[in-house]
Amino acid sequence: MIQTLSIAPYIRTWRRTWLLMFIVALTLMPHVISSYLIHGGLVFHHLLVFVAFSLGWELLMNAFYRKWTLLDGSALLTGVILAFITPLNVDLVIISQLTFFAIIVAKWMLGGLGLNYINPAMFALLIGLLVWPLQIEPLRAGDMSVWSGIVFTPEQSINELAGYQLWSLGAYSSIIILASLLILGLTGILRWEVTISYLISYGIFSYFFLGFDYWYESVIGVVTPMNLLIAVYIINNPSCLPSTFIGGIIKGIAVALLLGILQKQGGYTLLLVPIAVLLGDILVPIIDRYTQGRSFSKMRIGGK
């Protein structure tokens, strides 16, 4: 009889993939509620359609591969994030194709949960901005999104960089994300070093690259809802994180540097966000290569 040995079988943990995904999605719900109070029922309709299509594509791939992962929560969270970064009145056909690229292409065709090395939501957003720029880019479409007003605008003024006025929805959403940062960090779901290194680095790089007159303008840029969304939810995708503490810091700095350079050259456009994030994801294997400890000594053992 063959017995399967387990390392420390007496160790138990509350962590389950579906539970972690559910907690992360739950931390986004307060802003959905506040958006509902402003924009009405269209917010929930928009969110539910994205989630339904994401789960539908996930179920299709489960049936194809005979591997049932629908309940792990990853497709649910991807749908929620896509709903947050797209206009509320985006066409149904576009929603179906965005979720197709996120779930089938960026997730399943690259190996599935834990093996896909790029962020599915950012990959789908990049495709959407390249193919349907007028429908996806809020600044061009003039439409409201769940995160309405948080994208970077061409004018370098504090109010517009912050999205809304500081006493309006922009501040509330920033406060909600900061509270989510605290919750996810204390529960160990979020990698603190990645988020903090990104925020500090972006503040420094934006001051030098974007030509701000005063240092506090870069601080305002750091705490915009979109920037906090990137720091807390986007670059902390577990499939796209280095395995070491130092590697996490390096990735946060790399994404901030890439975004700062791209914004210096191209201005404040939503297209630059997925490009910077995806480039940072691609760098993760290289970061791991140079930050992981060596498993074996270079010293020759035995022989001459």
Coordinates of C-alpha atoms in Angstrom, one line a residue:
M1 CA 0.0 0.0 0.0
I2 CA 1.3 3.4 -1.0
Q3 CA 0.9 6.1 1.7
T4 CA 1.0 9.8 0.9
L5 CA 3.0 11.6 3.5
S6 CA 2.1 15.2 4.5
I7 CA 4.5 17.7 6.0
A8 CA 3.2 18.7 9.4
P9 CA -0.3 17.2 9.0
Y10 CA -1.3 18.7 12.4
I11 CA -1.1 22.3 11.1
R12 CA -4.4 23.8 10.1
T13 CA -5.2 27.2 8.6
W14 CA -8.3 29.2 7.8
R15 CA -7.0 30.2 4.5
R16 CA -8.9 28.8 1.5
T17 CA -8.7 30.2 -2.0
W18 CA -12.4 30.8 -2.2
L19 CA -12.5 32.6 1.2
L20 CA -9.6 34.8 0.3
M21 CA -11.2 35.8 -3.0
F22 CA -14.5 36.5 -1.3
I23 CA -12.9 38.7 1.4
V24 CA -11.1 40.7 -1.3
A25 CA -14.3 41.2 -3.3
L26 CA -16.2 42.1 -0.1
T27 CA -13.9 44.9 0.7
L28 CA -14.9 46.5 -2.6
M29 CA -18.6 46.5 -1.8
P30 CA -18.8 49.7 0.3
H31 CA -17.8 51.8 -2.7
V32 CA -20.4 50.0 -4.8
I33 CA -23.1 50.9 -2.3
S34 CA -21.9 54.6 -2.2
S35 CA -21.9 54.6 -6.0
Y36 CA -25.4 53.2 -6.0
L37 CA -26.6 56.1 -3.9
I38 CA -25.3 58.5 -6.6
H39 CA -25.8 56.6 -9.9
G40 CA -28.7 54.4 -9.1
G41 CA -29.5 50.8 -10.1
L42 CA -27.2 50.9 -13.1
V43 CA -24.3 50.2 -10.8
F44 CA -25.6 46.8 -9.7
H45 CA -26.7 45.9 -13.2
H46 CA -23.2 46.7 -14.5
L47 CA -21.5 44.7 -11.8
L48 CA -23.8 41.7 -12.1
V49 CA -23.4 41.5 -15.9
F50 CA -19.6 41.4 -15.6
V51 CA -19.7 38.8 -12.9
A52 CA -22.2 36.7 -14.8
F53 CA -20.1 36.7 -18.0
S54 CA -16.9 35.9 -16.0
L55 CA -18.5 33.0 -14.2
G56 CA -20.0 31.8 -17.5
W57 CA -16.6 31.7 -19.3
E58 CA -15.1 30.0 -16.2
L59 CA -17.8 27.3 -16.3
L60 CA -17.2 26.8 -20.0
M61 CA -13.5 26.2 -19.4
N62 CA -14.3 24.0 -16.4
A63 CA -16.4 21.7 -18.7
F64 CA -13.8 21.7 -21.4
Y65 CA -10.9 20.8 -19.1
R66 CA -13.0 18.7 -16.7
K67 CA -11.4 20.7 -13.9
W68 CA -14.0 22.4 -11.6
T69 CA -12.6 25.7 -10.3
L70 CA -15.8 27.8 -10.6
L71 CA -16.1 28.1 -6.8
D72 CA -12.5 29.2 -6.2
G73 CA -13.7 32.9 -6.5
S74 CA -11.0 34.0 -9.0
A75 CA -13.5 34.5 -11.8
L76 CA -15.8 36.4 -9.5
L77 CA -13.1 38.8 -8.4
T78 CA -11.9 39.3 -12.0
G79 CA -15.5 40.3 -13.0
V80 CA -15.8 42.7 -10.0
I81 CA -12.5 44.4 -10.8
L82 CA -13.4 44.7 -14.5
A83 CA -16.7 46.3 -13.5
F84 CA -14.9 48.8 -11.4
I85 CA -12.6 50.1 -14.2
T86 CA -15.0 50.3 -17.1
P87 CA -17.9 52.8 -17.8
L88 CA -21.3 52.0 -16.5
N89 CA -23.0 52.0 -19.9
V90 CA -20.4 49.9 -21.8
D91 CA -22.0 47.7 -24.4
L92 CA -23.0 44.1 -23.6
V93 CA -21.0 42.7 -26.5
I94 CA -17.9 44.5 -25.2
I95 CA -18.5 43.1 -21.7
S96 CA -18.6 39.6 -23.1
Q97 CA -15.4 40.0 -25.0
L98 CA -13.6 41.7 -22.1
T99 CA -14.4 38.9 -19.8
F100 CA -13.5 36.4 -22.6
F101 CA -10.0 37.9 -22.8
A102 CA -9.6 38.0 -19.1
I103 CA -10.9 34.5 -18.2
I104 CA -10.1 32.3 -21.3
V105 CA -7.0 34.0 -22.7
A106 CA -5.2 35.6 -19.8
K107 CA -6.2 33.0 -17.2
W108 CA -6.8 29.6 -18.8
M109 CA -4.6 29.8 -21.9
L110 CA -1.7 30.7 -19.7
G111 CA -2.1 27.8 -17.3
G112 CA -5.0 28.6 -15.0
L113 CA -5.1 30.0 -11.5
G114 CA -1.7 30.3 -9.9
L115 CA 0.2 29.7 -13.2
N116 CA -1.0 32.6 -15.3
Y117 CA 1.8 35.2 -14.9
I118 CA -0.1 38.3 -16.0
N119 CA -3.1 40.0 -14.4
P120 CA -6.3 38.9 -16.3
A121 CA -8.2 42.1 -15.6
M122 CA -5.3 44.3 -16.8
F123 CA -4.9 42.2 -19.9
A124 CA -8.6 42.5 -20.7
L125 CA -8.5 46.3 -20.0
L126 CA -5.5 46.7 -22.3
I127 CA -7.3 44.9 -25.2
G128 CA -10.4 46.9 -24.5
L129 CA -8.6 50.2 -24.6
L130 CA -6.8 49.3 -27.9
V131 CA -9.9 47.9 -29.6
W132 CA -12.7 50.1 -28.2
P133 CA -11.0 53.2 -26.9
L134 CA -14.1 55.4 -27.2
Q135 CA -16.3 53.0 -25.2
I136 CA -13.8 52.0 -22.5
E137 CA -11.8 55.2 -21.8
P138 CA -14.1 57.4 -19.5
L139 CA -12.2 60.6 -20.4
R140 CA -13.0 60.0 -24.0
A141 CA -16.5 58.6 -23.7
G142 CA -17.6 61.2 -21.1
D143 CA -19.4 58.4 -19.3
M144 CA -19.6 57.6 -15.6
S145 CA -17.8 54.5 -14.3
V146 CA -18.1 52.9 -10.8
W147 CA -14.8 54.6 -10.1
S148 CA -16.0 57.7 -11.9
G149 CA -13.5 60.6 -12.0
I150 CA -10.5 58.7 -10.7
V151 CA -8.5 58.3 -13.9
F152 CA -5.7 60.7 -14.5
T153 CA -6.6 63.7 -16.5
P154 CA -4.4 65.7 -18.9
E155 CA -4.5 68.8 -16.8
Q156 CA -2.1 68.7 -13.9
S157 CA -4.3 70.2 -11.3
I158 CA -4.8 68.8 -7.8
N159 CA -8.6 68.5 -8.0
E160 CA -8.6 66.8 -11.4
L161 CA -5.7 64.5 -10.5
A162 CA -7.7 63.5 -7.3
G163 CA -10.7 62.7 -9.5
Y164 CA -13.4 64.5 -7.4
Q165 CA -13.0 67.3 -5.1
L166 CA -11.4 66.1 -1.9
W167 CA -14.6 66.5 0.1
S168 CA -16.6 64.5 -2.5
L169 CA -16.8 60.8 -3.6
G170 CA -13.1 60.7 -4.5
A171 CA -12.1 61.2 -0.8
Y172 CA -14.7 58.7 0.4
S173 CA -13.5 56.0 -2.1
S174 CA -9.9 56.7 -1.1
I175 CA -10.8 56.3 2.5
I176 CA -12.6 53.0 1.8
I177 CA -9.6 51.6 -0.1
L178 CA -7.3 52.7 2.7
A179 CA -9.5 50.8 5.2
S180 CA -9.4 47.8 2.8
L181 CA -5.6 48.1 2.8
L182 CA -5.6 47.8 6.6
I183 CA -8.0 44.9 6.6
L184 CA -6.3 42.9 3.9
G185 CA -2.9 43.6 5.4
L186 CA -3.7 42.6 8.9
T187 CA -5.3 39.3 7.7
G188 CA -2.2 38.6 5.6
I189 CA -4.1 38.5 2.3
L190 CA -2.2 41.4 1.0
R191 CA 1.6 41.8 0.6
W192 CA 2.4 45.0 2.5
E193 CA 5.8 45.4 1.0
V194 CA 4.5 45.5 -2.6
T195 CA 1.8 48.1 -1.9
I196 CA 3.8 50.4 0.3
S197 CA 6.9 50.3 -2.0
Y198 CA 4.6 51.1 -5.0
L199 CA 2.9 54.1 -3.2
I200 CA 6.2 55.6 -1.9
S201 CA 7.9 55.1 -5.2
Y202 CA 5.1 56.6 -7.2
G203 CA 5.1 59.6 -5.0
I204 CA 8.8 60.1 -5.6
F205 CA 8.8 59.4 -9.3
S206 CA 5.7 61.5 -10.0
Y207 CA 7.3 64.5 -8.3
F208 CA 10.4 64.3 -10.5
F209 CA 8.9 63.0 -13.8
L210 CA 5.6 64.9 -13.9
G211 CA 6.9 68.4 -13.2
F212 CA 4.9 69.2 -10.1
D213 CA 5.6 72.6 -8.5
Y214 CA 5.0 71.4 -5.0
W215 CA 5.7 68.2 -3.2
Y216 CA 2.1 67.8 -1.9
E217 CA 0.8 67.5 -5.5
S218 CA 2.6 64.2 -5.8
V219 CA 1.1 63.1 -2.4
I220 CA -2.4 63.9 -3.8
G221 CA -1.5 61.8 -6.8
V222 CA -0.5 58.9 -4.5
V223 CA -3.9 58.8 -2.7
T224 CA -6.2 59.1 -5.7
P225 CA -8.7 56.2 -5.7
M226 CA -7.3 54.9 -9.0
N227 CA -3.7 54.8 -7.7
L228 CA -4.8 53.1 -4.4
L229 CA -6.8 50.6 -6.5
I230 CA -3.6 49.8 -8.4
A231 CA -1.6 49.5 -5.2
V232 CA -4.1 47.3 -3.2
Y233 CA -6.0 45.2 -5.8
I234 CA -4.1 45.2 -9.1
I235 CA -0.4 44.7 -8.5
N236 CA -1.1 42.3 -5.6
N237 CA -2.4 39.5 -7.8
P238 CA -0.9 36.4 -6.1
S239 CA -0.1 34.8 -9.5
C240 CA 2.0 37.8 -10.4
L241 CA 4.0 38.3 -7.2
P242 CA 7.7 37.6 -6.6
S243 CA 8.3 34.9 -4.0
T244 CA 10.6 36.9 -1.8
F245 CA 10.2 40.0 0.4
I246 CA 12.9 41.9 -1.4
G247 CA 11.4 40.8 -4.7
G248 CA 8.0 42.3 -3.7
I249 CA 9.6 45.6 -2.9
I250 CA 11.4 45.6 -6.3
K251 CA 8.2 44.9 -8.2
G252 CA 6.4 47.8 -6.5
I253 CA 9.2 50.1 -7.4
A254 CA 9.3 48.8 -10.9
V255 CA 5.6 49.3 -11.6
A256 CA 5.8 52.8 -10.1
L257 CA 8.8 53.7 -12.2
L258 CA 7.2 52.3 -15.4
L259 CA 4.0 54.2 -14.8
G260 CA 5.9 57.4 -14.0
I261 CA 8.0 57.2 -17.2
L262 CA 4.9 56.4 -19.3
Q263 CA 2.9 59.3 -17.9
K264 CA 5.8 61.6 -18.5
Q265 CA 5.8 60.6 -22.2
G266 CA 2.1 60.1 -22.7
G267 CA 0.2 62.1 -20.2
Y268 CA -2.6 60.9 -17.9
T269 CA -4.4 58.2 -19.8
L270 CA -5.9 55.0 -18.6
L271 CA -4.1 53.0 -21.3
L272 CA -0.8 53.5 -19.4
V273 CA -2.0 51.7 -16.3
P274 CA -2.4 48.2 -17.8
I275 CA 0.8 48.6 -19.8
A276 CA 2.8 49.4 -16.7
V277 CA 1.2 46.7 -14.6
L278 CA 1.6 44.0 -17.3
L279 CA 5.3 45.0 -17.8
G280 CA 5.8 44.7 -14.1
D281 CA 4.2 41.2 -14.1
I282 CA 6.5 40.1 -16.9
L283 CA 9.5 41.2 -14.9
V284 CA 8.5 38.9 -11.9
P285 CA 10.5 35.8 -13.2
I286 CA 13.6 37.9 -13.6
I287 CA 13.1 39.4 -10.2
D288 CA 12.8 36.0 -8.6
R289 CA 15.9 34.8 -10.5
Y290 CA 18.0 37.3 -8.8
T291 CA 16.4 37.5 -5.4
Q292 CA 15.8 33.9 -4.5
G293 CA 18.4 32.1 -2.5
R294 CA 20.5 29.5 -4.2
S295 CA 19.4 25.9 -3.5
F296 CA 22.8 24.3 -4.1
S297 CA 26.3 25.4 -3.6
K298 CA 28.6 26.0 -6.5
M299 CA 31.3 23.9 -4.8
R300 CA 31.8 20.6 -6.5
I301 CA 31.1 17.7 -4.3
G302 CA 33.1 14.5 -5.0
G303 CA 35.2 13.7 -7.9
K304 CA 38.4 15.5 -8.9

